[in-house]
Short mmCIF file of N, CA, C and O in Angstrom, two decimals:
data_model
loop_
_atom_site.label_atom_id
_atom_site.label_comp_id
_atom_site.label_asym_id
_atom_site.label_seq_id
_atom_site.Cartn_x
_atom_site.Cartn_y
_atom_site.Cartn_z
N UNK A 1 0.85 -1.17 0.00
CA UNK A 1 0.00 0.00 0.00
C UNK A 1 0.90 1.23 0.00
O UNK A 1 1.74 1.54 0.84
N UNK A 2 0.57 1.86 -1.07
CA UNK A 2 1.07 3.73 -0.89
C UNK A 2 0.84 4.17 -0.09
O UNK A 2 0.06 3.64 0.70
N UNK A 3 1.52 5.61 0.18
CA UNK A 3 1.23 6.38 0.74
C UNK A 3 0.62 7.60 -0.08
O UNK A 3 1.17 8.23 -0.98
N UNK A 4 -0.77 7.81 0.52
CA UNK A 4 -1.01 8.96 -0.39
C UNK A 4 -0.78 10.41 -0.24
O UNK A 4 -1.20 10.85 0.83
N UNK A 5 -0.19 11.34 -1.07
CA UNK A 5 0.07 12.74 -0.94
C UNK A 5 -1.35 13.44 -0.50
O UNK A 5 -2.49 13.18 -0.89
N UNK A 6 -0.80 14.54 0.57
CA UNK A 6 -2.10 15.09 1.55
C UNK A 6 -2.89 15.64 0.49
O UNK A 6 -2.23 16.25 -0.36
N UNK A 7 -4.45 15.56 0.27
CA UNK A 7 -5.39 16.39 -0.21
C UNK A 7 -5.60 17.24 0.17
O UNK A 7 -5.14 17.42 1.30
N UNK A 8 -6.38 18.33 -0.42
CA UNK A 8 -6.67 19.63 0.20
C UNK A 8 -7.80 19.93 1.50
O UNK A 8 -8.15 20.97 2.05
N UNK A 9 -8.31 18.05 1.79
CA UNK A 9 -8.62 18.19 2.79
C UNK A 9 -8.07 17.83 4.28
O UNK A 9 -8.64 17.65 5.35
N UNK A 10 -6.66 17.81 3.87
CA UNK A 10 -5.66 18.07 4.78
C UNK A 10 -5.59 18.96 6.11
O UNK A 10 -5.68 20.11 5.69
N UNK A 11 -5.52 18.98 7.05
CA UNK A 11 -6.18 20.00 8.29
C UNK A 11 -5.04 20.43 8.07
O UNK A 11 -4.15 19.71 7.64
N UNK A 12 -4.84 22.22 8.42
CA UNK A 12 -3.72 23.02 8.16
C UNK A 12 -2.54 22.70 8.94
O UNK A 12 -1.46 23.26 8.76
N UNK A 13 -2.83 21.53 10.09
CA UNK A 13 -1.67 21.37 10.96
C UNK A 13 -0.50 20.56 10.02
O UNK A 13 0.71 20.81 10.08
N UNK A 14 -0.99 19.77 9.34
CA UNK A 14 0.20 19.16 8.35
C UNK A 14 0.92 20.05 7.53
O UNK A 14 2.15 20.11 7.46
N UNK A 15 -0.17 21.01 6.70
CA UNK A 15 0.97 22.12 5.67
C UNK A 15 1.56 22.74 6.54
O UNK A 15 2.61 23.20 6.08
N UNK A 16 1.35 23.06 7.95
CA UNK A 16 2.23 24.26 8.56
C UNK A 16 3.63 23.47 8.76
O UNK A 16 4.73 23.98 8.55
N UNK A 17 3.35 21.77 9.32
CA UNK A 17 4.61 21.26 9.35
C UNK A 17 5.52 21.64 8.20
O UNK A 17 6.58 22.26 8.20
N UNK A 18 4.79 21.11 7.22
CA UNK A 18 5.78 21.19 5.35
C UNK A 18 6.04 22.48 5.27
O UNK A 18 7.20 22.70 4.92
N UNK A 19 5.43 23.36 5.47
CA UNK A 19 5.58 24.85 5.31
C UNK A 19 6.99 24.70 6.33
O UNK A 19 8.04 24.69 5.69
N UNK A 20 7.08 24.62 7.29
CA UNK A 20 7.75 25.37 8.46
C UNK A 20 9.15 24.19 8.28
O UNK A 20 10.29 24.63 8.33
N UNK A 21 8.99 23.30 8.16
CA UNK A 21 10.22 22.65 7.56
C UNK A 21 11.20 23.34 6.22
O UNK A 21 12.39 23.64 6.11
N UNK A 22 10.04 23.40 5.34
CA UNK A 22 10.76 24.33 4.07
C UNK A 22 11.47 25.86 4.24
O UNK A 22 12.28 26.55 3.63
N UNK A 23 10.67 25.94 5.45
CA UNK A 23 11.45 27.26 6.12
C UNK A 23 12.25 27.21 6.40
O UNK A 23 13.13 27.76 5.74
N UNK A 24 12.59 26.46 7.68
CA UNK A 24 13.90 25.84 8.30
C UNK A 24 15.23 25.54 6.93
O UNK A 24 16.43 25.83 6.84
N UNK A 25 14.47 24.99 6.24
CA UNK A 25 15.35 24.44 5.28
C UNK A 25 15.73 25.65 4.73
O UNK A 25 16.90 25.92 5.03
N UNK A 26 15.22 26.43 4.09
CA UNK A 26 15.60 27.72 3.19
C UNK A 26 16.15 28.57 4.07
O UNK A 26 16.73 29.50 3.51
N UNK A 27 16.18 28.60 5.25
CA UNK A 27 16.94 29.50 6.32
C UNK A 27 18.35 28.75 6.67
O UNK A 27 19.42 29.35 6.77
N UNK A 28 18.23 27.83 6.79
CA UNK A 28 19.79 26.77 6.37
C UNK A 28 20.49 27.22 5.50
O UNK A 28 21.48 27.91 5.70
N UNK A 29 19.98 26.82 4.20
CA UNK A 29 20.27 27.47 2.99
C UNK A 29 20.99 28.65 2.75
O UNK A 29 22.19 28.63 2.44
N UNK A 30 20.05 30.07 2.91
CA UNK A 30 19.99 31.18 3.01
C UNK A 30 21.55 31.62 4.10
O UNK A 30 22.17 32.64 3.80
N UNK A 31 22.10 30.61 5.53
CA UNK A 31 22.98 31.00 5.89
C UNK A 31 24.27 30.64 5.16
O UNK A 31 25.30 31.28 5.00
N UNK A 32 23.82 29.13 4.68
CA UNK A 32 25.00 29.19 4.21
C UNK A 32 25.71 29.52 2.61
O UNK A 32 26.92 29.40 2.45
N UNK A 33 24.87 29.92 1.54
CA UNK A 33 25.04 30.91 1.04
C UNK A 33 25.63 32.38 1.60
O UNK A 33 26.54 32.91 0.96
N UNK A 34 25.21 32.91 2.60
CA UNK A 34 26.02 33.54 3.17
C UNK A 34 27.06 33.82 3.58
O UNK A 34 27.58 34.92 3.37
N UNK A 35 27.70 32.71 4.38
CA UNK A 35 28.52 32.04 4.70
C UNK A 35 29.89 32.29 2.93
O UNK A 35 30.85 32.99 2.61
N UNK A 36 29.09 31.23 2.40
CA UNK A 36 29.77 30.83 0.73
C UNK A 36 30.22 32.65 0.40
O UNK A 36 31.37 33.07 0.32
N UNK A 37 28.77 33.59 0.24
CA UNK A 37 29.13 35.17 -0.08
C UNK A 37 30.62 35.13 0.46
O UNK A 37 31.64 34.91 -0.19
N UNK A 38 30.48 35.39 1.75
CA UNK A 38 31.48 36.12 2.99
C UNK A 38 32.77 35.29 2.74
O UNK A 38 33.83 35.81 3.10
N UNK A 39 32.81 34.11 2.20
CA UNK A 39 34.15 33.42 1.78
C UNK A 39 34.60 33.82 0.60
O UNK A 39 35.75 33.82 0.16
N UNK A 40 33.55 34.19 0.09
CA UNK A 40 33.82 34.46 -1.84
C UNK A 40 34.96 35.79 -1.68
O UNK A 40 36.12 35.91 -2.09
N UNK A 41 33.83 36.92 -0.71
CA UNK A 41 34.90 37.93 -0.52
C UNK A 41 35.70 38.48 0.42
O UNK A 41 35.70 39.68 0.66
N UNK A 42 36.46 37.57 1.05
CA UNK A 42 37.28 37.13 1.76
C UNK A 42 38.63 37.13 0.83
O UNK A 42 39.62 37.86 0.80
N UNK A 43 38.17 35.87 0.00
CA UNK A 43 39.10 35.46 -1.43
C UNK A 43 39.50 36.87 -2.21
O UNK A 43 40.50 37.54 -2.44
N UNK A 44 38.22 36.89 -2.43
CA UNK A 44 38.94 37.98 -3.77
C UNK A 44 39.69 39.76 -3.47
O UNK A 44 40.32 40.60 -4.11
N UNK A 45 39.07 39.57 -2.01
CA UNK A 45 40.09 40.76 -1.16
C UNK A 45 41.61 40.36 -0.98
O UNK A 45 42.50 41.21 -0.92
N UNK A 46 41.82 39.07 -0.90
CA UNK A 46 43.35 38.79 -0.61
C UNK A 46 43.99 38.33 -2.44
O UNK A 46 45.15 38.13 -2.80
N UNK A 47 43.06 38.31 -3.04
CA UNK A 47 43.38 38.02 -4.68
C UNK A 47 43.98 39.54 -5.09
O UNK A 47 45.12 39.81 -5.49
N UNK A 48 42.78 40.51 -4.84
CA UNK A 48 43.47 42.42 -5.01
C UNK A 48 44.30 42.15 -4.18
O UNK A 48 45.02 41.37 -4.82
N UNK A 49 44.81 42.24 -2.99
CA UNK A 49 46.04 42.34 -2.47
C UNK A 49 47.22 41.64 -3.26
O UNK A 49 48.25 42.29 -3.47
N UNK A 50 47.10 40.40 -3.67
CA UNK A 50 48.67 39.73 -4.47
C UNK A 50 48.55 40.92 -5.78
O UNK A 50 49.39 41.62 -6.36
N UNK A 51 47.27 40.77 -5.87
CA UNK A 51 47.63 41.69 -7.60
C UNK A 51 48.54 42.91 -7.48
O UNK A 51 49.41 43.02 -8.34
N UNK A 52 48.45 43.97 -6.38
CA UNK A 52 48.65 44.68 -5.90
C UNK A 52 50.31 44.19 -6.00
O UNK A 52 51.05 44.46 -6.95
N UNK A 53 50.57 43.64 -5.12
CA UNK A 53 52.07 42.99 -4.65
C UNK A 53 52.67 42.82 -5.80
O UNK A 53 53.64 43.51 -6.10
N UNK A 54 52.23 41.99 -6.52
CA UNK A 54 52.82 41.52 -8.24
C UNK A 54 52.78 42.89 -8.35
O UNK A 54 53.58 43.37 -7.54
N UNK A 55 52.18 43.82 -9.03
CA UNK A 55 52.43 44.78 -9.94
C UNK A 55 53.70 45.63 -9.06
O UNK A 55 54.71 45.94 -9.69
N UNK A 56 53.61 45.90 -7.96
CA UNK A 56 54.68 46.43 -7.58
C UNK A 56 55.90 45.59 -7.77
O UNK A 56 56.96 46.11 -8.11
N UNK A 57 55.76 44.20 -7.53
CA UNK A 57 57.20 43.27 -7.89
C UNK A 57 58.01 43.97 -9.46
O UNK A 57 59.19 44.25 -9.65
N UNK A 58 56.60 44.11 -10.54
CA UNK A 58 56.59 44.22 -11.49
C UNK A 58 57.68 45.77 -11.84
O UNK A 58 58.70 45.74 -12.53
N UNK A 59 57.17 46.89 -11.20
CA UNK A 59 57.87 47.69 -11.38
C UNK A 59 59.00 47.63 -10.67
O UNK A 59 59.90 48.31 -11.18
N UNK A 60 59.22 47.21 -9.93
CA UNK A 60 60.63 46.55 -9.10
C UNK A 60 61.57 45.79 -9.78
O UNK A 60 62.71 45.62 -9.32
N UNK A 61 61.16 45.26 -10.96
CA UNK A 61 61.87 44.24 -11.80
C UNK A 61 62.22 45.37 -13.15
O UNK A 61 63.32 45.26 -13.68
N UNK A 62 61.56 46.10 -13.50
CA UNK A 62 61.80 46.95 -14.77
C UNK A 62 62.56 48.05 -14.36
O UNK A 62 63.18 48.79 -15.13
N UNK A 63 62.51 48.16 -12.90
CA UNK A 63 63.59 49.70 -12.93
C UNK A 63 64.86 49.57 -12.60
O UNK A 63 65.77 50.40 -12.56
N UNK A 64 64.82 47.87 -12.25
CA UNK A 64 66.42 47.29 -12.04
C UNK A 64 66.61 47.06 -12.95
O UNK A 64 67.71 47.54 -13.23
N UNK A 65 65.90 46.16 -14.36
CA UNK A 65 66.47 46.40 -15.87
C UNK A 65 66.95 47.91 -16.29
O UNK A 65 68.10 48.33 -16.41
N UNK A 66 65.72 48.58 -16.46
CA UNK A 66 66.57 49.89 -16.48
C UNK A 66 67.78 50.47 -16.07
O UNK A 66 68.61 50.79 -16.93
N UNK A 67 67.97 50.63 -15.07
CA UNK A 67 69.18 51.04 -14.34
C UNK A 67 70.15 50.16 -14.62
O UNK A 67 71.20 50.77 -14.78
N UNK A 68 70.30 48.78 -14.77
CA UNK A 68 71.13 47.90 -15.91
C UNK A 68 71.20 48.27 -17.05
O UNK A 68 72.37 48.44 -17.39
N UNK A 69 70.72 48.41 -17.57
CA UNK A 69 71.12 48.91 -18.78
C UNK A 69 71.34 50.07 -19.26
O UNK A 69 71.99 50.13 -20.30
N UNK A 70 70.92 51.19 -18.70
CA UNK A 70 71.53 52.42 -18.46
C UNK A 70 73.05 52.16 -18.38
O UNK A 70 73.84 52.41 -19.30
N UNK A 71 73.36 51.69 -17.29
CA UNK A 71 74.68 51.25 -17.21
C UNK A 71 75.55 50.42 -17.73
O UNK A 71 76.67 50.27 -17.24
N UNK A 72 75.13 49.78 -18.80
CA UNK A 72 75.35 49.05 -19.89
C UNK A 72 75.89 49.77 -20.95
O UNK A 72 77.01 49.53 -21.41
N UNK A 73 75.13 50.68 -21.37
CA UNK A 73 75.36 51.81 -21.97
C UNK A 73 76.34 52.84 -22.35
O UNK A 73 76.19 53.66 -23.25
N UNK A 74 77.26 52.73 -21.65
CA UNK A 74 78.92 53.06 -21.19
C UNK A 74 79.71 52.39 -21.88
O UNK A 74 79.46 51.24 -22.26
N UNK A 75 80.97 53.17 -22.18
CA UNK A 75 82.26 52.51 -22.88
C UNK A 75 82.46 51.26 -22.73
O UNK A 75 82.17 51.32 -21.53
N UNK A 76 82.78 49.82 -22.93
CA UNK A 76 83.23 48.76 -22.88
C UNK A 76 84.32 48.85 -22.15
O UNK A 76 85.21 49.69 -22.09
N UNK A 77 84.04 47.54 -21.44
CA UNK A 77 84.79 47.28 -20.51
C UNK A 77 85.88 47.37 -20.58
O UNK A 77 86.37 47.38 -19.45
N UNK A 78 86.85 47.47 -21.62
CA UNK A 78 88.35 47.23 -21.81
C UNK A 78 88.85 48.50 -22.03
O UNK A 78 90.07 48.66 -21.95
N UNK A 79 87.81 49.83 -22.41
CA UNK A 79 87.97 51.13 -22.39
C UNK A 79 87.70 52.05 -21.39
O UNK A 79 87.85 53.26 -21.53
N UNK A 80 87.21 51.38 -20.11
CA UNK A 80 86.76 52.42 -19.23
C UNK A 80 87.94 52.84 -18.66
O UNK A 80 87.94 53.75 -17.83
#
């Protein structure tokens, strides 16, 4: 024997259960989506920070080429 799904002559005490479960449930949900948000930007605040870091590495690396080769630039070694 089945079980049969409640009819609409169901006394409201059963939908409030299903109701109030689906609540519970979507309030579960709802935190931890939240939760997931607040990690997402967590991440991508410390992601701008490396970017940040790199690009400064970046100009840190081109102005020591520069300044190499500036100094490169000078008489050969066997003439200075």
């Amino acid at each position: 024997m089945s079980v049969a799904e409640p009819s609409a002559s169901t006394p409201a005490a059963g939908r409030s259960d299903d109701a109030g479960t689906r609540s519970a449930e979507a309030d579960i949900e709802d935190a931890q989506d939240q939760r997931s948000l607040d990690g997402n930007a967590a991440i991508l605040a410390r992601v701008e920070s490396l970017e940040f870091r790199i690009l400064d590495l970046d100009r840190s690396i081109l102005a020591a080429l520069s300044e190499r080769r500036s100094g490169a630039d000078g008489p050969p070694a066997g003439e200075r």
